[in-house]
Each structure stands twice: as C-alpha cells, then as structure tokens.
Short mmCIF file of C-alpha atoms in Angstrom, two decimals:
data_model
loop_
_atom_site.label_atom_id
_atom_site.label_comp_id
_atom_site.label_asym_id
_atom_site.label_seq_id
_atom_site.Cartn_x
_atom_site.Cartn_y
_atom_site.Cartn_z
CA UNK A 89 35.68 -43.70 -22.01
CA UNK A 90 37.53 -41.79 -24.72
CA UNK A 91 38.39 -38.15 -25.11
CA UNK A 92 35.95 -37.90 -28.02
CA UNK A 93 33.09 -38.84 -25.67
CA UNK A 94 34.01 -36.11 -23.18
CA UNK A 95 34.46 -33.57 -25.96
CA UNK A 96 31.01 -34.38 -27.34
CA UNK A 97 29.42 -34.09 -23.86
CA UNK A 98 31.00 -30.65 -23.46
CA UNK A 99 29.68 -29.69 -26.90
CA UNK A 100 26.17 -30.81 -25.96
CA UNK A 101 26.15 -28.72 -22.79
CA UNK A 102 27.52 -25.66 -24.60
CA UNK A 103 25.01 -25.92 -27.44
CA UNK A 104 22.18 -26.28 -24.93
CA UNK A 105 23.35 -23.10 -23.21
CA UNK A 106 23.33 -21.35 -26.57
CA UNK A 107 19.79 -22.64 -27.19
CA UNK A 108 18.75 -21.15 -23.84
CA UNK A 109 20.09 -17.76 -24.93
CA UNK A 110 18.27 -18.02 -28.28
CA UNK A 111 15.05 -19.08 -26.59
CA UNK A 112 15.23 -16.08 -24.24
CA UNK A 113 15.76 -13.73 -27.18
CA UNK A 114 12.78 -15.14 -29.05
CA UNK A 115 10.59 -15.00 -25.94
CA UNK A 116 11.38 -11.28 -25.60
CA UNK A 117 10.96 -10.31 -29.23
CA UNK A 118 8.14 -7.91 -28.22
CA UNK A 119 9.52 -6.82 -24.82
CA UNK A 120 10.04 -3.06 -24.46
CA UNK A 121 13.73 -2.08 -24.65
CA UNK A 122 14.87 -5.68 -24.46
CA UNK A 123 18.53 -6.10 -25.44
CA UNK A 124 19.32 -9.27 -27.35
CA UNK A 125 22.09 -11.52 -26.04
CA UNK A 126 24.59 -13.64 -27.91
CA UNK A 127 26.75 -16.52 -26.74
CA UNK A 128 30.35 -16.93 -27.88
CA UNK A 129 31.71 -20.48 -28.14
CA UNK A 130 35.22 -21.03 -26.86
CA UNK A 131 37.62 -23.97 -27.12
CA UNK A 132 38.02 -26.01 -23.99
CA UNK A 133 41.19 -27.49 -22.47
CA UNK A 134 43.95 -29.15 -24.49
CA UNK A 135 46.22 -32.10 -23.79
CA UNK A 136 49.77 -31.82 -25.18
CA UNK A 137 51.02 -35.10 -26.61
CA UNK A 138 54.35 -33.73 -27.92
CA UNK A 139 55.87 -30.39 -27.07
CA UNK A 140 57.24 -28.15 -29.81
CA UNK A 141 60.91 -27.41 -30.40
CA UNK A 142 62.81 -24.72 -32.26
CA UNK A 143 65.33 -27.09 -33.86
CA UNK A 144 69.11 -26.98 -33.93
CA UNK A 145 71.88 -26.24 -36.42
CA UNK A 146 71.56 -29.74 -37.91
CA UNK A 147 67.99 -30.85 -37.13
CA UNK A 148 64.63 -29.32 -37.81
CA UNK A 149 62.10 -28.24 -35.20
CA UNK A 150 58.74 -29.72 -34.24
CA UNK A 151 55.37 -28.12 -33.83
CA UNK A 152 53.45 -29.09 -30.68
CA UNK A 153 50.88 -31.88 -30.96
CA UNK A 154 47.74 -31.21 -28.92
CA UNK A 155 44.23 -32.64 -28.63
CA UNK A 156 41.28 -30.55 -27.48
CA UNK A 157 38.40 -31.68 -25.30
CA UNK A 158 35.36 -29.88 -26.60
CA UNK A 159 33.81 -26.44 -26.34
CA UNK A 160 32.74 -24.20 -23.52
CA UNK A 161 30.91 -20.90 -23.01
CA UNK A 162 33.30 -18.03 -23.74
CA UNK A 163 30.91 -15.17 -22.95
CA UNK A 164 27.25 -14.18 -23.07
CA UNK A 165 27.10 -10.57 -24.23
CA UNK A 166 24.45 -7.89 -24.30
CA UNK A 167 23.85 -5.92 -27.48
CA UNK A 168 23.10 -2.45 -26.06
CA UNK A 169 22.64 -0.83 -29.48
CA UNK A 170 19.42 1.27 -29.54
CA UNK A 171 16.32 -0.43 -30.86
CA UNK A 172 13.76 1.00 -33.26
CA UNK A 173 11.14 3.57 -32.25
CA UNK A 174 7.71 2.11 -31.50
CA UNK A 175 5.03 4.84 -31.33
CA UNK A 176 2.41 4.46 -28.58
CA UNK A 177 0.74 7.89 -28.47
CA UNK A 178 1.15 8.12 -24.67
CA UNK A 179 2.75 11.43 -23.68
CA UNK A 180 4.97 10.07 -20.90
CA UNK A 181 6.37 7.24 -23.01
CA UNK A 182 9.84 8.08 -24.30
CA UNK A 183 12.85 6.49 -25.93
CA UNK A 184 16.52 7.40 -25.53
CA UNK A 185 18.10 7.99 -28.94
CA UNK A 186 21.73 7.15 -28.34
CA UNK A 187 23.66 5.49 -25.52
CA UNK A 188 22.30 6.05 -22.04
CA UNK A 189 19.93 4.90 -19.33
CA UNK A 190 17.14 6.29 -17.18
CA UNK A 191 17.99 6.36 -13.48
CA UNK A 192 15.55 4.83 -10.98
CA UNK A 193 15.54 4.67 -7.21
CA UNK A 194 13.53 5.22 -4.07
CA UNK A 195 11.96 8.44 -2.78
CA UNK A 196 14.58 8.80 -0.02
CA UNK A 197 17.64 8.16 -2.20
CA UNK A 198 20.35 10.84 -2.02
CA UNK A 199 23.29 11.51 -4.33
CA UNK A 200 25.91 13.49 -2.44
CA UNK A 201 28.63 12.87 -5.00
CA UNK A 202 29.31 10.92 -8.18
CA UNK A 203 30.32 7.96 -5.99
CA UNK A 204 26.60 7.54 -5.18
CA UNK A 205 25.52 7.14 -8.83
CA UNK A 206 25.88 3.37 -8.63
CA UNK A 207 23.07 3.23 -6.07
CA UNK A 208 20.58 3.91 -8.85
CA UNK A 209 18.98 1.22 -10.98
CA UNK A 210 19.33 1.75 -14.73
CA UNK A 211 16.86 0.99 -17.50
CA UNK A 212 16.23 1.71 -21.17
CA UNK A 213 12.48 1.19 -20.85
CA UNK A 214 10.80 4.62 -20.88
CA UNK A 215 7.20 3.71 -19.98
CA UNK A 216 6.81 6.43 -17.36
CA UNK A 217 3.77 7.16 -15.22
CA UNK A 218 2.63 9.35 -12.29
CA UNK A 219 1.75 7.76 -8.95
CA UNK A 220 -1.02 9.03 -6.61
CA UNK A 221 1.50 11.20 -4.72
CA UNK A 222 2.69 12.99 -7.87
CA UNK A 223 6.01 11.13 -8.26
CA UNK A 224 7.20 10.22 -11.76
CA UNK A 225 7.61 6.44 -11.78
CA UNK A 226 8.74 3.75 -14.18
CA UNK A 227 5.47 2.07 -15.18
CA UNK A 228 3.54 0.52 -12.32
CA UNK A 229 6.53 -0.97 -10.53
CA UNK A 230 7.01 1.78 -7.97
CA UNK A 231 10.55 2.75 -8.99
CA UNK A 232 10.87 6.56 -8.96
CA UNK A 233 12.55 8.37 -11.85
CA UNK A 234 15.56 10.49 -10.94
CA UNK A 235 16.15 13.89 -12.46
CA UNK A 236 16.79 17.57 -11.92
CA UNK A 237 13.98 19.76 -10.60
CA UNK A 238 13.01 23.38 -11.09
CA UNK A 239 13.43 25.50 -7.93
CA UNK A 240 12.98 29.10 -6.81
CA UNK A 241 16.00 31.23 -7.58
CA UNK A 242 17.41 32.57 -4.27
CA UNK A 243 18.99 35.46 -6.21
CA UNK A 244 15.71 36.46 -7.88
CA UNK A 245 14.84 40.14 -7.65
CA UNK A 246 11.32 40.79 -8.94
CA UNK A 247 11.94 44.54 -8.96
CA UNK A 248 15.21 44.43 -10.90
CA UNK A 249 15.47 46.56 -14.02
CA UNK A 250 16.66 45.20 -17.33
CA UNK A 251 20.00 46.96 -16.90
CA UNK A 252 20.43 45.44 -13.43
CA UNK A 253 19.63 41.97 -14.80
CA UNK A 254 22.25 42.41 -17.56
CA UNK A 255 24.83 43.75 -15.10
CA UNK A 256 24.25 40.79 -12.77
CA UNK A 257 24.55 38.36 -15.67
CA UNK A 258 27.95 39.85 -16.51
CA UNK A 259 29.05 38.85 -13.01
CA UNK A 260 27.66 35.35 -13.36
CA UNK A 261 24.45 35.93 -11.36
CA UNK A 262 20.89 35.39 -12.44
CA UNK A 263 18.46 37.78 -10.76
CA UNK A 264 15.86 37.95 -13.51
CA UNK A 265 14.38 34.41 -13.49
CA UNK A 266 12.09 33.35 -10.69
CA UNK A 267 12.75 29.66 -11.40
CA UNK A 268 16.05 27.99 -12.22
CA UNK A 269 17.18 24.43 -12.87
CA UNK A 270 18.76 22.77 -9.86
CA UNK A 271 21.49 20.21 -10.53
CA UNK A 272 20.71 18.19 -7.41
CA UNK A 273 19.73 14.69 -8.47
CA UNK A 274 16.34 14.02 -6.89
CA UNK A 275 13.20 11.90 -7.37
CA UNK A 276 11.04 13.86 -9.79
CA UNK A 277 7.69 14.96 -8.41
CA UNK A 278 4.91 17.28 -9.56
CA UNK A 279 5.02 20.49 -7.43
CA UNK A 280 2.63 20.74 -4.50
CA UNK A 281 -0.37 23.03 -4.85
CA UNK A 282 -0.51 26.35 -2.95
CA UNK A 283 -3.41 27.02 -0.60
CA UNK A 284 -5.55 30.14 -0.77
CA UNK A 285 -3.55 33.18 0.52
CA UNK A 286 -5.05 35.35 3.22
CA UNK A 287 -5.78 39.02 2.50
CA UNK A 288 -2.60 40.09 4.34
CA UNK A 289 -0.50 37.52 2.48
CA UNK A 290 -1.95 38.60 -0.84
CA UNK A 291 -1.14 42.26 -0.24
CA UNK A 292 2.39 41.53 0.95
CA UNK A 293 3.07 39.22 -1.95
CA UNK A 294 1.76 41.79 -4.42
CA UNK A 295 4.03 44.47 -2.97
CA UNK A 296 7.01 42.10 -3.30
CA UNK A 297 6.08 41.04 -6.82
CA UNK A 298 5.61 37.42 -5.80
CA UNK A 299 1.85 37.00 -6.00
CA UNK A 300 0.32 33.54 -5.86
CA UNK A 301 -3.12 32.04 -6.10
CA UNK A 302 -4.69 28.87 -4.85
CA UNK A 303 -3.41 25.76 -6.68
CA UNK A 304 -0.33 27.53 -8.02
CA UNK A 305 2.77 25.29 -7.98
CA UNK A 306 5.07 25.55 -4.96
CA UNK A 307 8.73 24.75 -5.70
CA UNK A 308 11.74 24.26 -3.48
CA UNK A 309 14.67 26.64 -3.10
CA UNK A 310 18.45 26.25 -3.23
CA UNK A 311 20.16 26.24 0.11
CA UNK A 312 23.42 28.14 0.50
CA UNK A 313 26.48 26.06 1.44
CA UNK A 314 28.05 26.32 4.83
CA UNK A 315 31.55 27.72 5.04
CA UNK A 316 34.04 25.57 3.10
CA UNK A 317 31.36 23.54 1.30
CA UNK A 318 30.55 23.74 -2.40
CA UNK A 319 27.12 22.03 -2.54
CA UNK A 320 23.74 23.74 -2.75
CA UNK A 321 20.84 21.38 -2.03
CA UNK A 322 17.10 21.79 -2.60
CA UNK A 323 14.94 22.48 0.42
CA UNK A 324 11.16 22.43 0.61
CA UNK A 325 9.42 25.72 1.26
CA UNK A 326 6.00 24.13 1.62
CA UNK A 327 5.74 24.99 5.30
CA UNK A 328 4.03 27.68 7.37
CA UNK A 329 7.23 28.29 9.35
CA UNK A 330 8.88 30.10 6.43
CA UNK A 331 6.82 33.27 6.75
CA UNK A 332 4.50 35.05 9.16
CA UNK A 333 2.00 37.88 8.83
CA UNK A 334 2.09 40.59 11.49
CA UNK A 335 -0.91 42.47 12.91
CA UNK A 336 -0.22 45.33 10.55
CA UNK A 337 -0.35 43.01 7.53
CA UNK A 338 3.40 43.16 6.91
CA UNK A 339 5.10 39.91 5.98
CA UNK A 340 8.22 38.61 7.67
CA UNK A 341 10.10 36.13 5.51
CA UNK A 342 11.78 33.66 7.89
CA UNK A 343 13.77 30.82 6.35
CA UNK A 344 16.41 28.42 7.72
CA UNK A 345 19.80 29.89 8.28
CA UNK A 346 21.69 30.42 5.05
CA UNK A 347 18.74 29.98 2.70
CA UNK A 348 18.21 32.70 0.14
CA UNK A 349 21.34 34.57 1.11
CA UNK A 350 24.10 35.65 -1.26
CA UNK A 351 27.67 34.50 -0.80
CA UNK A 352 30.61 36.52 0.40
CA UNK A 353 33.77 36.43 -1.77
CA UNK A 354 35.19 33.70 0.47
CA UNK A 355 32.14 31.52 -0.03
CA UNK A 356 30.52 32.08 3.39
CA UNK A 357 26.85 33.16 3.57
CA UNK A 358 26.19 36.89 3.72
CA UNK A 359 23.84 37.49 6.67
CA UNK A 360 23.06 41.08 5.80
CA UNK A 361 20.20 40.57 3.35
CA UNK A 362 17.72 38.16 1.84
CA UNK A 363 17.56 38.54 -1.91
CA UNK A 364 14.31 36.62 -2.35
CA UNK A 365 12.16 38.83 -0.11
CA UNK A 366 8.65 37.83 -1.13
CA UNK A 367 6.48 35.45 0.89
CA UNK A 368 6.56 31.83 -0.21
CA UNK A 369 3.16 30.09 -0.32
CA UNK A 370 2.62 27.05 1.82
CA UNK A 371 0.67 24.17 0.41
CA UNK A 372 -2.30 21.94 0.41
CA UNK A 373 -1.78 18.25 0.91
CA UNK A 374 -1.88 17.54 -2.82
CA UNK A 375 0.07 18.13 -5.99
CA UNK A 376 -0.81 20.49 -8.80
CA UNK A 377 -3.19 18.95 -11.33
CA UNK A 378 -1.48 18.80 -14.70
CA UNK A 379 -3.04 17.87 -18.02
CA UNK A 380 -1.41 16.94 -21.29
CA UNK A 381 1.83 15.80 -19.63
CA UNK A 382 4.63 14.87 -22.00
CA UNK A 383 8.43 14.79 -22.31
CA UNK A 384 10.35 16.91 -24.77
CA UNK A 385 13.59 16.06 -26.52
CA UNK A 386 15.70 17.39 -23.61
CA UNK A 387 13.83 15.24 -21.09
CA UNK A 388 11.73 18.06 -19.64
CA UNK A 389 8.47 16.78 -18.17
CA UNK A 390 5.86 19.45 -18.84
CA UNK A 391 2.14 19.81 -18.30
CA UNK A 392 -0.58 22.43 -18.21
CA UNK A 393 -1.92 23.55 -14.80
CA UNK A 394 -5.52 24.56 -14.00
CA UNK A 395 -4.64 28.25 -14.42
CA UNK A 396 -3.40 27.58 -17.96
CA UNK A 397 0.32 27.95 -17.13
CA UNK A 398 2.79 25.48 -18.55
CA UNK A 399 4.60 23.79 -15.68
CA UNK A 400 8.04 22.19 -15.98
CA UNK A 401 8.26 19.46 -13.35
CA UNK A 402 11.95 18.85 -14.03
CA UNK A 403 14.37 17.14 -16.42
CA UNK A 404 14.88 13.38 -16.57
CA UNK A 405 18.45 12.42 -15.78
CA UNK A 406 20.39 10.36 -18.33
CA UNK A 407 23.24 8.13 -17.15
CA UNK A 408 26.07 6.92 -19.37
CA UNK A 409 28.75 4.34 -18.54
CA UNK A 410 32.12 3.70 -20.14
CA UNK A 411 31.10 0.20 -21.28
CA UNK A 412 27.31 -0.07 -21.87
CA UNK A 413 27.63 -3.79 -22.70
CA UNK A 414 29.22 -4.31 -19.28
CA UNK A 415 26.18 -3.44 -17.13
CA UNK A 416 24.75 -6.23 -14.98
CA UNK A 417 21.18 -7.46 -15.35
CA UNK A 418 19.30 -7.37 -12.01
CA UNK A 419 15.96 -8.68 -13.29
CA UNK A 420 13.51 -7.51 -15.92
CA UNK A 421 14.60 -4.41 -17.86
CA UNK A 422 16.82 -3.25 -15.01
CA UNK A 423 20.59 -3.01 -14.79
CA UNK A 424 23.28 -1.97 -12.31
CA UNK A 425 26.60 -0.31 -13.13
CA UNK A 426 28.77 -2.87 -11.36
CA UNK A 427 32.27 -4.12 -12.15
CA UNK A 428 32.75 -4.19 -15.89
CA UNK A 429 30.66 -1.11 -16.67
CA UNK A 430 33.33 1.52 -15.90
CA UNK A 431 32.67 5.04 -14.65
CA UNK A 432 29.23 6.62 -14.80
CA UNK A 433 28.41 10.13 -16.03
CA UNK A 434 25.03 11.80 -15.45
CA UNK A 435 23.51 14.73 -17.29
CA UNK A 436 20.60 16.03 -19.35
CA UNK A 437 19.93 15.14 -22.98
CA UNK A 438 20.59 17.62 -25.74
CA UNK A 439 23.50 19.55 -24.25
CA UNK A 440 21.27 21.68 -22.01
CA UNK A 441 23.92 22.01 -19.29
CA UNK A 442 26.86 24.36 -19.63
CA UNK A 443 30.39 22.91 -19.53
CA UNK A 444 31.71 22.72 -16.00
CA UNK A 445 28.29 22.33 -14.36
CA UNK A 446 28.54 20.28 -11.18
CA UNK A 447 26.25 17.94 -9.30
CA UNK A 448 24.34 19.53 -6.40
CA UNK A 449 24.84 23.05 -7.80
CA UNK A 450 28.44 23.00 -6.63
CA UNK A 451 30.62 26.01 -7.22
CA UNK A 452 34.33 26.66 -6.98
CA UNK A 453 34.96 28.81 -3.93
CA UNK A 454 38.18 30.77 -4.26
CA UNK A 455 40.25 31.99 -1.40
CA UNK A 456 43.09 34.52 -1.30
CA UNK A 457 45.27 34.62 -4.37
CA UNK A 458 45.23 31.51 -6.51
CA UNK A 459 44.46 29.10 -3.70
CA UNK A 460 41.02 27.41 -3.89
CA UNK A 461 39.26 26.97 -0.57
CA UNK A 462 36.86 24.37 -1.96
CA UNK A 463 36.70 22.78 -5.39
CA UNK A 464 34.20 20.12 -6.52
CA UNK A 465 35.54 16.73 -7.48
CA UNK A 466 36.18 16.20 -11.19
CA UNK A 467 33.79 13.22 -11.24
CA UNK A 468 30.98 15.51 -10.07
CA UNK A 469 30.99 17.33 -13.42
CA UNK A 470 27.68 16.72 -15.19
CA UNK A 471 27.76 15.48 -18.76
CA UNK A 472 26.58 17.67 -21.64
CA UNK A 473 25.28 14.74 -23.72
CA UNK A 474 24.74 16.77 -26.86
CA UNK A 475 24.42 13.62 -28.97
CA UNK A 476 21.46 12.29 -26.99
CA UNK A 477 17.82 13.26 -27.30
CA UNK A 478 14.54 11.72 -26.20
CA UNK A 479 11.79 10.69 -28.61
CA UNK A 480 8.44 11.07 -26.87
CA UNK A 481 5.08 9.31 -27.32
CA UNK A 482 6.78 6.00 -28.04
CA UNK A 483 9.00 3.29 -26.65
CA UNK A 484 12.15 1.46 -27.70
CA UNK A 485 11.44 -1.88 -29.38
CA UNK A 486 13.29 -5.11 -28.63
CA UNK A 487 16.57 -5.67 -30.48
CA UNK A 488 15.84 -9.39 -30.82
CA UNK A 489 15.46 -10.25 -34.53
CA UNK A 490 13.32 -13.30 -35.21
CA UNK A 491 14.97 -14.18 -38.52
CA UNK A 492 18.46 -14.08 -37.00
CA UNK A 493 17.39 -16.10 -33.96
CA UNK A 494 15.73 -18.78 -36.07
CA UNK A 495 18.87 -19.11 -38.22
CA UNK A 496 20.98 -19.40 -35.08
CA UNK A 497 18.55 -21.97 -33.71
CA UNK A 498 18.97 -24.15 -36.82
CA UNK A 499 22.76 -23.95 -36.61
CA UNK A 500 22.65 -24.78 -32.91
CA UNK A 501 20.34 -27.69 -33.48
CA UNK A 502 22.66 -29.15 -36.12
CA UNK A 503 25.68 -28.63 -33.89
CA UNK A 504 23.92 -30.43 -31.06
CA UNK A 505 22.94 -33.22 -33.45
CA UNK A 506 26.54 -33.61 -34.66
CA UNK A 507 27.77 -33.93 -31.08
CA UNK A 508 25.25 -36.69 -30.40
CA UNK A 509 26.65 -38.55 -33.41
CA UNK A 510 30.13 -38.42 -31.88
CA UNK A 511 28.75 -40.08 -28.74
CA UNK A 512 26.95 -42.72 -30.84
CA UNK A 513 30.04 -43.51 -32.90
CA UNK A 514 32.25 -43.61 -29.78
CA UNK A 515 29.79 -45.97 -28.13
CA UNK A 516 29.84 -48.25 -31.20
CA UNK A 517 33.65 -48.36 -31.16
CA UNK A 518 33.69 -49.22 -27.47
CA UNK A 519 31.13 -51.92 -28.14
CA UNK A 520 33.39 -53.41 -30.79
CA UNK A 521 36.27 -53.34 -28.34
CA UNK A 522 34.28 -55.14 -25.67
CA UNK A 523 33.10 -57.73 -28.18
CA UNK A 524 36.66 -58.67 -29.22
CA UNK A 525 36.49 -61.37 -26.51
CA UNK A 526 33.86 -63.89 -27.63
#
C-alpha cells in the first residue's frame, strides 16, 4: 500500500463527514430556530523526508521536504447568527432579535447564584405554551420557561400620600406600587385565583386599601434576608395561615418571620412593624383565566383576566454567553453552556433592569464606616441587554440556506469522486508492479 492510498481513504472519510453535515442542514431547512453547521477541512499528518537547514557562511540552506497523508475534520461549527422572522400569528410565539437564549428547566429548579445558571437548558426556539397547571412551557415538551415574576411589594403603603411616595423614592424605597418585579429566577406561572372573601375579610381589606374579589390574581411576596444575607426570595402567600379573622371582624396579618418587614440600617429585619398590613387573599386550586396572552418586546407575558384587568405574569429571562458558537447541543433545539461557551449572563430584554441589579433581589448591606457586611458577588449582576428585544407572534426561521447547501454538496461530491480516482490509479500502479513478474 502507498501513502497516496491512505491519503485518499482519509479524504473519503472526511468528505463523507462533510456530506453528513450538509444533509443535516438540508433536512432542517424548515426547523424552527435551527442553526446551520459547517465543517472545516484540515490537513492530516505529515512525514518529513528531509529536514530544513539555515545554511552556513559558504553553503546555502534547505527547506524541509514533507509529504502529507490526507485530510481530517478540523471542526464542525454552529452558526448562531439570528435567523429571519417567520410570522405565525400565535401570541405566545416569539423570536429573540440579537444574541441570547431562552432558559428552560424543571418546576423545582432553583438559582441561588450565577453559578447555578448552567443548570438551565438553553434554546432559541420561542414556541411557548401554557400547561394545564398554568406554567409557561416550551411547546409541548414539558420544559418550563424561566423568568422573573411580579410579586407583592412588602414596602407598599396603600395609604401613602404622593409626597410620602416621593420622599420614600428619594431614599431608594418604593411604597407606592402594590406590585414590583422580583429578580429571583423562577419558573414562570400564571398567578393563582383568589377565592371569594368572607364579609369580615372584605371589610378588613377595604379598610386597609387591599380589597380583592373572587378570581383576582394572587402573587407571592419578597422575603426579607436573615442577618448577614443579601438575598430576597419569593414566597407564596396562597395559604390560609397568613391571616386570620377575629370574632370582632378585625384581621390579623400573620406571615412567616421576616416577611414584609423593613430592614434596619445594618441589614437585619426590623420586628417593630409590618409595612404591608392588608390581608392577603388565599386561593382556589386553579390559576387565573387569561385571554389574549402575548409577549411584548421586553419579554413580559401579559393577558386579560375575567375582571378586565391586564395581568403581567412575569418577564422571560434571556441568557447570553461569551461564545454563542461554543454552546453544546444536547438534542433537538436545546443547548447547554458547557466548556467552550464561557461565562453566562442573565437579564431582561430591552434594558428594563437598572445597572447594578442583582439576582434574587440582592442588596449591598453596609456596616459601620466603609466596611460592607454583605455584598453580592459580581457575577450575580443581571445584564441590561439593551440591544435585545423580542418579536412576538412569530418564530425564528432556520439559518440553513438551500442554495448554499446544494453548492456545497456538489463540491463535496466532486471532492469525494476525486479521492476515489486516487485509489483507482494507485490500484492500477500496484497491479502493474505485481505484473512485472510474468
């Protein structure tokens, strides 16, 4: 056997691999958010017949003489450039305009820090749906979409005057909005529906300015961190244990320790008062019925409730990695940010978050002087992502181009054919050598 034979065999294998890549691209020309692949040919090993030399004062030098042994696969790359917009008319279909991925996971998945981001599965396919339990899912596959939910504001004061709201805002506190955006990364779910309040509950809620009616949405609330911690997690208030009605009709608002309480200057909970003093409704065993659900350019999932109110379920999280082409395929339109993808940043499209906003509603707790008692990790900063927006009522088309793939297929076929000719010619030469002895 000669080196030419081995080189041609390597060329055949490499061209067949390239044909596999081309065939996969053509097969997925209509697949939602499919990212076309390309294969890079690379030279194989070399044998050095004569080494090179620099020469001397009286003699010239020599260049090295080497013979190669075919081609091999250099790399198979993903082209993560955004595809074209394909309108579908379905309100929960959406496309990411720019670099980024949707984050998927299970209903019990928790993200305690940025180190947990890699637990999520990534995808560019935005065919979203709602399962029977009110969770926002990716199509019919059961993967739950991760995002940031709306919650009750523990600092809300329904009786605050406009001057008090402005004064609180000057000190960095929001007491005027009943609902705020939590930055805890959670599975997105439509809020549960409130049950019918009793007469005593209705009167107490009216006095506190926190009235509710049957089928109103029931949100969670931000917990207050324990001493030395910076995180504020969402807790569910859909439980009878959070409030009781006395014989005289007065409401007692009882919540877990630390919930709804302001912070002392050192970051510890202040036990002297509850800012959110109104009763919180408990729920029926069903979610609020929403009609006309759709996603806006910031990733907010909105719908209209039975009472005519517009409900914001939450904001879809967008994940970005340092090297989008370096993510690892894990089957179908799903990826993982493994080795080669770099660090991951999570945020909300359109620059909705302020600079210095942290995961899990973390805050910097300052101690005496300039010493910080607790400071969130720098990786826990959420991305602003001003350059990204979502296009709703449509999906991202495949980036596989039929014309390009057919041209590549022709070139690959001819390359394969040429390598077969090398084997044929080599075989003929060997035959002549064998036939020298008659």
